[in-house]
Coordinates of C-alpha atoms and ligand atoms in Angstrom, one line a residue:
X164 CA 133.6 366.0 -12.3
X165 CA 133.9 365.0 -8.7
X166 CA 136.4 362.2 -8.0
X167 CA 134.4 358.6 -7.5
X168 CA 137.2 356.3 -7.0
X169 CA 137.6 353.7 -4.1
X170 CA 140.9 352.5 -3.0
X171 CA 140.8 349.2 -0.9
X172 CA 143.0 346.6 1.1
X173 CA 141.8 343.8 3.0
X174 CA 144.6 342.1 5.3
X175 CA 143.8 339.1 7.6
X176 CA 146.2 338.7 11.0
X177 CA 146.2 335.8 13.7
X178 CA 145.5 336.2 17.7
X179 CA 147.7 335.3 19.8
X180 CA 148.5 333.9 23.3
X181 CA 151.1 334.9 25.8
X182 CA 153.5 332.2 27.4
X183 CA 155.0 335.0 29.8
X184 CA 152.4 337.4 30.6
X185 CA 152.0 341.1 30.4
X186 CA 150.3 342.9 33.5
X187 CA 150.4 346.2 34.6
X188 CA 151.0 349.0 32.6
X189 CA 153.4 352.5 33.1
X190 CA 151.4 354.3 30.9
X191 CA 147.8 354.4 30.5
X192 CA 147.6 356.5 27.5
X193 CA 150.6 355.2 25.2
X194 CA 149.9 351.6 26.8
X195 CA 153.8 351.0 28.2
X196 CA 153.8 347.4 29.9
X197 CA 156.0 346.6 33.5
X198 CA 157.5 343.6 32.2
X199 CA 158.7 342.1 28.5
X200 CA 156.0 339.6 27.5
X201 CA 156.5 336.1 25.2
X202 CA 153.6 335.2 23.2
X203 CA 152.9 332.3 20.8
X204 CA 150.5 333.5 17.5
X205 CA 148.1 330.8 16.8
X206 CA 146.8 329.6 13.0
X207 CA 144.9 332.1 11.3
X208 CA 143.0 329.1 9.4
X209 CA 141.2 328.7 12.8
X210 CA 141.4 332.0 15.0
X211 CA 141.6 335.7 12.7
X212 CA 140.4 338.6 12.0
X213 CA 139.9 340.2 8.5
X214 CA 139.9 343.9 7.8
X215 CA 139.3 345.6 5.0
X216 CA 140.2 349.6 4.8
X217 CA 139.3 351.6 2.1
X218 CA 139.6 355.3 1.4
X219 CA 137.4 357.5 -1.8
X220 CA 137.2 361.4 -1.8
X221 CA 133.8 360.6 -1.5
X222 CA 133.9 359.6 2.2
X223 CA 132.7 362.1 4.5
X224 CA 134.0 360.8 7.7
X225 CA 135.6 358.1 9.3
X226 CA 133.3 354.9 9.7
X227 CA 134.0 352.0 10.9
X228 CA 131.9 348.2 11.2
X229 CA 133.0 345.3 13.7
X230 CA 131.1 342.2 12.6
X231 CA 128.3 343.7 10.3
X232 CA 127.5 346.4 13.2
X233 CA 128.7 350.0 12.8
X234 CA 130.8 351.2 15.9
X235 CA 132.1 354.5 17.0
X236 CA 135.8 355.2 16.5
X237 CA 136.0 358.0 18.7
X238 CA 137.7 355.9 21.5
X239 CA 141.0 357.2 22.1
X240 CA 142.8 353.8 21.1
X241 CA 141.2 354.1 17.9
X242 CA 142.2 357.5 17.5
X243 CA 145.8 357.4 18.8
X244 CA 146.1 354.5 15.8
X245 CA 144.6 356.6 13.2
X246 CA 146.8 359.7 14.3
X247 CA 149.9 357.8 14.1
X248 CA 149.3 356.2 10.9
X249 CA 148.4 359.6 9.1
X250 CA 151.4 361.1 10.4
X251 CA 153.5 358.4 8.3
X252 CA 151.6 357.9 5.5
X253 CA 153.4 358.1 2.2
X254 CA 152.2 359.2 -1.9
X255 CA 150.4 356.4 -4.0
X256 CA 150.1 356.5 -7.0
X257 CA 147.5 354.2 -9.2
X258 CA 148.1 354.8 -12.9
X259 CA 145.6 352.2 -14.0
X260 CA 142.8 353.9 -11.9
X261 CA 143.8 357.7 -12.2
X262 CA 144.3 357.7 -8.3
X263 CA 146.9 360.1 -6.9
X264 CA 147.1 360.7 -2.9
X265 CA 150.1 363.0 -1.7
X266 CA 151.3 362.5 1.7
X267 CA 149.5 365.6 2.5
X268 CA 146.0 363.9 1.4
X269 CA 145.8 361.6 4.0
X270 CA 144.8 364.3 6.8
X271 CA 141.6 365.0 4.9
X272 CA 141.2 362.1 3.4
X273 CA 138.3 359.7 5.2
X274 CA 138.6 355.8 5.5
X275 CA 135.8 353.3 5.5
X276 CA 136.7 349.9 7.7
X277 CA 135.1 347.0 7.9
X278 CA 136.3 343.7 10.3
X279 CA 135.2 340.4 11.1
X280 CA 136.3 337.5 13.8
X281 CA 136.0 334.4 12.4
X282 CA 135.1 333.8 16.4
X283 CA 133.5 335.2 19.1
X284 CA 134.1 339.0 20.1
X285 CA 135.6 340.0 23.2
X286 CA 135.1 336.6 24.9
X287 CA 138.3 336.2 26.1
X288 CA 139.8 335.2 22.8
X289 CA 142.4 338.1 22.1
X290 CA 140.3 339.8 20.0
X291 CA 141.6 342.8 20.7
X292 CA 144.8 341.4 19.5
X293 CA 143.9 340.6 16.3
X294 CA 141.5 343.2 15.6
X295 CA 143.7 346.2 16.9
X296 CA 147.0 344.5 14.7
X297 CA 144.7 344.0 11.4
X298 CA 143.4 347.2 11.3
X299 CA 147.3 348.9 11.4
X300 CA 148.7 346.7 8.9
X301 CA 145.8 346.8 6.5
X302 CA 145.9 350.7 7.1
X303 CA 149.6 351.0 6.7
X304 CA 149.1 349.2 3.2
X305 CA 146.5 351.2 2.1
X306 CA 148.7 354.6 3.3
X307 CA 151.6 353.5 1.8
X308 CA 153.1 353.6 5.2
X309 CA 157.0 352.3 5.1
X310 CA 157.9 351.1 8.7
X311 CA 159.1 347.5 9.5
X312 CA 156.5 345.7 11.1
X313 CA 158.5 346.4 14.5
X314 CA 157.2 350.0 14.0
X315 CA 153.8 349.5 13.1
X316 CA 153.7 346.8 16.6
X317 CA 154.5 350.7 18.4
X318 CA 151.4 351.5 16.7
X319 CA 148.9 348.8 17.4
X320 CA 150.2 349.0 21.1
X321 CA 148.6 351.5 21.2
X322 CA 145.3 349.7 20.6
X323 CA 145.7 347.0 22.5
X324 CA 149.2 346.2 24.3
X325 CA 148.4 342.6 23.4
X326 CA 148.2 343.7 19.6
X327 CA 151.5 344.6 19.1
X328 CA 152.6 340.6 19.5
X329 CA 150.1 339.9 16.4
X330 CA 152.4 341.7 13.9
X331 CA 154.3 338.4 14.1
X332 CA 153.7 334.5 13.3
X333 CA 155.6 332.1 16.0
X334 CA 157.1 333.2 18.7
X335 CA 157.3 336.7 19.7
X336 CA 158.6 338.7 22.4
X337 CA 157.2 342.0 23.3
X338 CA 159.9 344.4 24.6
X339 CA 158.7 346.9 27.3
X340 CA 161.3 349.3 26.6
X341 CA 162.7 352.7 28.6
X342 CA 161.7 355.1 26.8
X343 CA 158.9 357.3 27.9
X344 CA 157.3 358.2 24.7
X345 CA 157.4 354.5 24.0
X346 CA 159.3 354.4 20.6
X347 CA 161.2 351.4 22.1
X348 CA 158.1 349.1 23.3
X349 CA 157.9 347.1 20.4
X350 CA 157.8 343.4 19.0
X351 CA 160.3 341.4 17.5
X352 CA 160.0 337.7 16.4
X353 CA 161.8 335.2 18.1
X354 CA 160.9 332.2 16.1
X355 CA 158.8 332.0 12.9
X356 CA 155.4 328.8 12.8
X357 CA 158.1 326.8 11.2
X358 CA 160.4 326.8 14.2
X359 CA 158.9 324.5 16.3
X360 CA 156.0 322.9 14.0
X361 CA 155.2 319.7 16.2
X362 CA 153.2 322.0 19.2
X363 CA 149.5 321.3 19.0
X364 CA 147.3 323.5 20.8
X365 CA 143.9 323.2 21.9
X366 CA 141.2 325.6 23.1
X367 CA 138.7 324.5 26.0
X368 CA 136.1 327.5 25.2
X369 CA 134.7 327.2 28.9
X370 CA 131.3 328.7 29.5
X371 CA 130.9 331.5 31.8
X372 CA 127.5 333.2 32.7
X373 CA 129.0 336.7 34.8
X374 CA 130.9 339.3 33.0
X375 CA 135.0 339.3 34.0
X376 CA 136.7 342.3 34.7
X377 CA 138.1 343.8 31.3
X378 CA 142.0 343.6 31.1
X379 CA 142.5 347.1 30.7
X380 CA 140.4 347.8 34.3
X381 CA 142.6 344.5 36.2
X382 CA 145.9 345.5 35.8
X383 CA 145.5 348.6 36.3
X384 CA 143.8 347.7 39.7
X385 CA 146.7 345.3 40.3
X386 CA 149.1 348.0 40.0
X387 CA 147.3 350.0 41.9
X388 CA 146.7 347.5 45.1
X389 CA 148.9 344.5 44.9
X390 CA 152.2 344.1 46.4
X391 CA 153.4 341.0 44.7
X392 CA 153.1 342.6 41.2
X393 CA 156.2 344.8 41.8
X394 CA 158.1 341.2 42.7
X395 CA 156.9 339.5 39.8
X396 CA 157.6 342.4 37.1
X397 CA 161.0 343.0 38.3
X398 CA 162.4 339.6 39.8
X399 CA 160.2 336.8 38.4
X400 CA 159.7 337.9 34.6
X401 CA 163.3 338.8 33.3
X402 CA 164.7 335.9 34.6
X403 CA 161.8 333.8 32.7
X404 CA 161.9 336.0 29.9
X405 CA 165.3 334.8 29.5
X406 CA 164.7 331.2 30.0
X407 CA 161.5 330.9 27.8
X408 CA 164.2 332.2 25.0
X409 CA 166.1 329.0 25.5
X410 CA 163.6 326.9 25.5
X411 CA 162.0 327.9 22.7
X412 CA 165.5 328.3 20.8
X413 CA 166.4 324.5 22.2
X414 CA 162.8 323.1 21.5
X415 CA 163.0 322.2 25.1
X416 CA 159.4 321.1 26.0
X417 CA 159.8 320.4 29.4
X418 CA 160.8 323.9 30.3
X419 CA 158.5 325.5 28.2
X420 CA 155.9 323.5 29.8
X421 CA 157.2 324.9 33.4
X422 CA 157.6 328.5 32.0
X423 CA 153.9 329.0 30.8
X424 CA 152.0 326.9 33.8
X425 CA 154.4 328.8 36.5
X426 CA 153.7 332.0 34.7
X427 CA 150.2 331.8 34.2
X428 CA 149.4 330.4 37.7
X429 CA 151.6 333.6 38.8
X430 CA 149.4 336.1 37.0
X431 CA 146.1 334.5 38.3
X432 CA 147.7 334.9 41.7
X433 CA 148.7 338.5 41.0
X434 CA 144.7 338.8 40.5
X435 CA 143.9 337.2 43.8
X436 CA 146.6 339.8 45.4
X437 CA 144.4 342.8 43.9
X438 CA 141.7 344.7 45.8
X439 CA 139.6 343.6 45.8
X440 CA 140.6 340.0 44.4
X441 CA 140.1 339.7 40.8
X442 CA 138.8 335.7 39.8
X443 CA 139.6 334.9 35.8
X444 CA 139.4 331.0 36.4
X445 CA 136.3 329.2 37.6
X446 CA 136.1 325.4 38.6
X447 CA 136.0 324.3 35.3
X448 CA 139.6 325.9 34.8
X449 CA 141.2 324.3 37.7
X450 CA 139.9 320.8 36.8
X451 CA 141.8 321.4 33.6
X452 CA 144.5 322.3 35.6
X453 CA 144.2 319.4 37.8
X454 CA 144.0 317.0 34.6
X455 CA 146.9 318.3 32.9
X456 CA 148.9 318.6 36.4
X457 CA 147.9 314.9 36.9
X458 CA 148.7 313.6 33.8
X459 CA 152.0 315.4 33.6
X460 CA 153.3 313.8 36.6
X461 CA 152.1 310.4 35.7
X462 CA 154.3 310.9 33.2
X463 CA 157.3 311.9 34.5
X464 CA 158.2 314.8 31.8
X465 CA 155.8 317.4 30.9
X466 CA 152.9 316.1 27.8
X467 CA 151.0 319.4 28.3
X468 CA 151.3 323.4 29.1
X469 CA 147.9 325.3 30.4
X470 CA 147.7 328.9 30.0
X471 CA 144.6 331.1 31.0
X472 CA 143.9 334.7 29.7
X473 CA 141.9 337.2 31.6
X474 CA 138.9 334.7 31.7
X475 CA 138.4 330.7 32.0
X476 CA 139.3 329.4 28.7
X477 CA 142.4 327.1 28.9
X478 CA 145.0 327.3 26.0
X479 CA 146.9 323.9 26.0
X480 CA 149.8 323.5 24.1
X481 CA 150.9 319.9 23.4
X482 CA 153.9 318.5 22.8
X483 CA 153.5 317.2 19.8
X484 CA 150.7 315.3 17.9
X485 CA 150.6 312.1 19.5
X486 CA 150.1 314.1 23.0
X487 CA 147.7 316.3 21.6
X488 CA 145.3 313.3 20.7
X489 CA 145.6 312.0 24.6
X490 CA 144.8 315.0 25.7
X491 CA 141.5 315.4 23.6
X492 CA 140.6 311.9 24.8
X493 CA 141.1 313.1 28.2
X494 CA 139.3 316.5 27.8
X495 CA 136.7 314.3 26.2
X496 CA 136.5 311.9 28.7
X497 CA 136.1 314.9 31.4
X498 CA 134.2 317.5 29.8
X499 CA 131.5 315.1 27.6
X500 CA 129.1 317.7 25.3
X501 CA 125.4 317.7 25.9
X502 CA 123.4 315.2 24.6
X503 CA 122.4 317.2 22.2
X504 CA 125.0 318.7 21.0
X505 CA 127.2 317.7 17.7
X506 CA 130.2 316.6 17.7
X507 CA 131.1 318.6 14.9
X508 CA 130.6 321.6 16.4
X509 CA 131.8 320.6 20.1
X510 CA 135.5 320.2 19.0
X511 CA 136.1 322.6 16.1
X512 CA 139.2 323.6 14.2
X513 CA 141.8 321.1 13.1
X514 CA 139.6 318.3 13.4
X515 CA 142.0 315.4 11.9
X516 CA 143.6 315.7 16.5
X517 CA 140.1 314.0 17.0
X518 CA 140.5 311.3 14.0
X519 CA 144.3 310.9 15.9
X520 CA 142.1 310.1 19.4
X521 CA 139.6 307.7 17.8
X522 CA 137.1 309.5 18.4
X523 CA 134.4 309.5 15.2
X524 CA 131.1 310.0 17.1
X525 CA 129.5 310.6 20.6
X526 CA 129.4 306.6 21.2
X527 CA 133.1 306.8 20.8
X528 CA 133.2 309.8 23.6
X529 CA 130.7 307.4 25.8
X530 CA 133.2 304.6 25.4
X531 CA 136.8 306.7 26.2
X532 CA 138.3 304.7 28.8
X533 CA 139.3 306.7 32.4
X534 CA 142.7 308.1 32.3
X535 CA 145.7 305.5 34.1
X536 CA 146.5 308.5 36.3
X537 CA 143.2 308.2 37.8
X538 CA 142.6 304.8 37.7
X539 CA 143.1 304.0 41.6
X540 CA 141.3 307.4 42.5
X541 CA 137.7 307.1 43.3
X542 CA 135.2 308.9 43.4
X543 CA 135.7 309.8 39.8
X544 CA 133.2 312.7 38.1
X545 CA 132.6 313.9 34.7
X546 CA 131.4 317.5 34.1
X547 CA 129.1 317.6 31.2
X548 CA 128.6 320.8 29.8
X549 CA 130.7 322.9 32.0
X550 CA 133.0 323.1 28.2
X551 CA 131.2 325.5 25.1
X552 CA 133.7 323.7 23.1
X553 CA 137.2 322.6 21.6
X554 CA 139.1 324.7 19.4
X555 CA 141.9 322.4 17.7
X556 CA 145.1 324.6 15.9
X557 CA 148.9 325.4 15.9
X558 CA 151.2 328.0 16.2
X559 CA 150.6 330.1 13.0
X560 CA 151.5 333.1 10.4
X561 CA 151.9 336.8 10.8
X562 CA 149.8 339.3 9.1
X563 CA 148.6 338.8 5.5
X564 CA 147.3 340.6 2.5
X565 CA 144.1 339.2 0.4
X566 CA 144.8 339.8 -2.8
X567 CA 141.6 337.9 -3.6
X568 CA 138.8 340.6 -4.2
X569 CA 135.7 338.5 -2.8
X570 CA 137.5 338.6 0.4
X571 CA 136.9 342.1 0.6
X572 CA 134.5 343.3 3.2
X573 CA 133.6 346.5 2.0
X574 CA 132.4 346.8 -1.7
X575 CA 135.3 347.6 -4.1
X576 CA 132.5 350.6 -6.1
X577 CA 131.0 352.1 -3.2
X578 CA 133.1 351.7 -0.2
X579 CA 130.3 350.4 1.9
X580 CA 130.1 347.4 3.6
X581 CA 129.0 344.4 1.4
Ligands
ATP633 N1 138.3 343.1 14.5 C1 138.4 344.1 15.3 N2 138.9 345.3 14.8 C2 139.0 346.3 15.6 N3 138.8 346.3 16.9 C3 138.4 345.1 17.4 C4 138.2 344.0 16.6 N4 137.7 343.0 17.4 C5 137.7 343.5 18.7 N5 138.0 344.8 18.7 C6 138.1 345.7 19.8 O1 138.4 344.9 21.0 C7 137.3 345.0 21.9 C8 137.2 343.7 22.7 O2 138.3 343.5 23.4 P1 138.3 342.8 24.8 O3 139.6 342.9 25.4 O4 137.1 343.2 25.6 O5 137.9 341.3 24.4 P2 138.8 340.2 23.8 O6 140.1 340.8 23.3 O7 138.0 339.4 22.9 O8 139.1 339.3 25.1 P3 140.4 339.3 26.0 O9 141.1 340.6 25.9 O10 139.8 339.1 27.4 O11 141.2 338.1 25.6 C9 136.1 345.4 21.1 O12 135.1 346.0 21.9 C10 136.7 346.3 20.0 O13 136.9 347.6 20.5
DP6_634 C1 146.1 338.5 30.3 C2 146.6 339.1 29.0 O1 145.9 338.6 27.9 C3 146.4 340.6 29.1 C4 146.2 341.3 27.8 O2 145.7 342.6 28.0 P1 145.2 343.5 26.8 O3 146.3 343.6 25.7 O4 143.9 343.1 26.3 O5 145.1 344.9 27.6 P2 145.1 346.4 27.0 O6 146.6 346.7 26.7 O7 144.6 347.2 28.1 O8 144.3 346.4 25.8 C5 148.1 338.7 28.9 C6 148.8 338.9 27.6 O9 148.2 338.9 26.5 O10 150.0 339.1 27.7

């Protein structure tokens, strides 16, 4: 009698955003950054991706489906992760079931995988990051694979560079290395969620109508054609590298705060240096930079940090709570939703930071008061609708396992997706 068994994991790992930026790659193939890079992973409750892998002598081939939609796995990142997790997969052993898999198994042996965003799909959102670090550490459960989680970030590197920094809750730093097979490019935590629990961040989902350049395509034309890159990967980063460790081991705000605007206005400048220029911001992201910038020196000491990705979504990290619900007010009071939009859906994600503002319904958004900082300055504008929407979250965990079976994606007797 043919074997009918299905074997099945389902994991569920955060995104994450970088504080100090990688840019520019040595290798194209292996994906080897320039510079060390610092991220901050954000809550899973409001920004993951669940995968579920599952392997059955009854598979024929590899198959994978992203959101509901089968997609090719043929791609070379895909393959370079399968590859390397076969070559390290161990014997398992399920009594219960009458499932034995030697080591040797797993080259024949064919997988099923099944993933899902719980928000959007390659719109600027790192969900490469998440997607590329789910499906190795749900893979290397499945295959028994036993490597520290610094080792399997050397595999979903190989993914997505960003990926490797998802293996990780808090605060992680992504080590280029010297090596040139890249065995030494890894991540390492610096911090865990629990480190610095007071940060708030919030997402300005910014609409954009044209297509950006992918990641992958802009650095590689910034290495290619910009002279400041060499500057800022050699000079600028280690020394921040080595400041943002302070400051996040000191809970030092106000040079965090520096760190991440300086470093993110650099990288958007390394764009302009490419040719031809890449743009990632629009308008709407430097009026978010002109709010915060504002606000923060109407302050005196640093309420906010802006960082922007390779598009025009603004991650702001606030100090604390009580900064956090300013700073809605004053996104709020900027960037007002359509009439006809709800406010449920216009700031989404830890919703209690708008219950913190006072803000309860769209009358309350109407009413919001203009900022003291711009009190004086006239003429004053609002841009309604120039923001999708708000996503309100934290810093967050690493990777997870679901142990809870109607998480699965894929159906626990066939294999297919449910
Ligand atoms: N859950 C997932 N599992 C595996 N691969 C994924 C998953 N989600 C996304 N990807 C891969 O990442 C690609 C999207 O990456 P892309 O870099 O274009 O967008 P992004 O990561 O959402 O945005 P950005 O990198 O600009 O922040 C998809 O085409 C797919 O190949
Ligand atoms: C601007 C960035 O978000 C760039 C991320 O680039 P990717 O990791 O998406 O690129 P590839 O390695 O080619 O897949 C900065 C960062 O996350 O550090």
């Amino acid at each position: 009698m043919a074997e009918k068994w299905v074997l099945m994991v389902t994991a569920q790992t955060p995104t994450n955003i970088a504080v100090i930026k990688y840019w520019g790659k040595r290798d194209e193939n292996l994906i080897l950054p320039i510079n060390d890079s610092i991220s901050v992973t954000l809550d899973p409750q409001h920004l993951c991706t669940t995968t579920s892998v599952a392997v059955s002598p009854t598979f024929t081939h590899d198959r994978m489906w992203l959101n509901g939609k089968e997609i090719s796995l043929s791609g070379g990142r895909y393959q370079n992760c399968l590859r390397e997790l076969r070559a390290r997969a161990s014997d398992v052993e399920d009594e219960e079931k009458g499932i034995k898999i030697t080591k040797k198994d797993w080259e024949k042996l064919h997988l099923h995988i099944a993933s899902y965003n719980n928000f959007p799909t390659a719109a600027g959102l790192a969900s490469s990051a998440a997607g590329f670090a789910c499906l190795v550490f749900s893979l290397a459960k499945l295959m028994n694979v036993k490597e520290d989680h610094s080792k399997l970030s050397a595999i979903a590197r190989q993914g997505s560079g960003s990926a490797c920094r998802s293996l990780y809750g808090g605060f992680v730093k992504w080590i280029m290395g010297k090596e040139e097979n890249g065995s030494d490019s890894i991540a390492v935590q610096l911090a865990d969620e629990k480190h610095w629990d007071d940060l708030v961040i919030i997402i300005a989902v910014v609409s954009s109508r044209q297509k950006e350049t992918s990641s992958t395509s802009g650095m590689r034309e910034t290495v290619e054609t910009s002279m400041l890159i060499e500057h800022r990967a050699k000079e600028v980063v280690p020394r921040r590298i080595i400041q943002m460790e302070k400051a996040i081991k000191d809970l030092d705000f106000p040079s965090f705060a520096r760190l991440t605007c300086s470093d993110s206005n650099q990288f958007h400048a390394v764009c302009l240096d490419t040719s031809p220029p890449i743009f990632y911001m629009n308008d709407t992201s430097h009026r978010i930079i002109s709010c915060v910038e504002k606000w923060n020196r109407f302050e005196g000491t640093p309420q906010v940090a802006y960082t922007f990705d390779a598009g025009p979504n603004a991650v702001l990290i606030a100090r604390n709570r009580k900064a956090a619900a300013l700073l809605l007010q004053r996104l709020l009071f900027y960037f007002p939703p359509q009439s006809d939009t709800d406010l449920n859906s216009y700031v989404i994600g830890d919703k209690s930071i708008l219950q913190d503002a006072g803000v309860h319904n769209m009358k309350d958004i109407e009413a919001l008061d203009s900022p003291p900082e711009i009190k004086d300055s006239t003429p004053m504008q609002k841009y309604k609708g120039d923001v999708s929407y708000f996503i309100c979250t934290r810093p967050g965990r690493g990777p997870v396992l679901l142990t809870d079976e109607t998480k699965a994606l894929l159906n626990a007797e066939t294999g297919l997706p449910k």
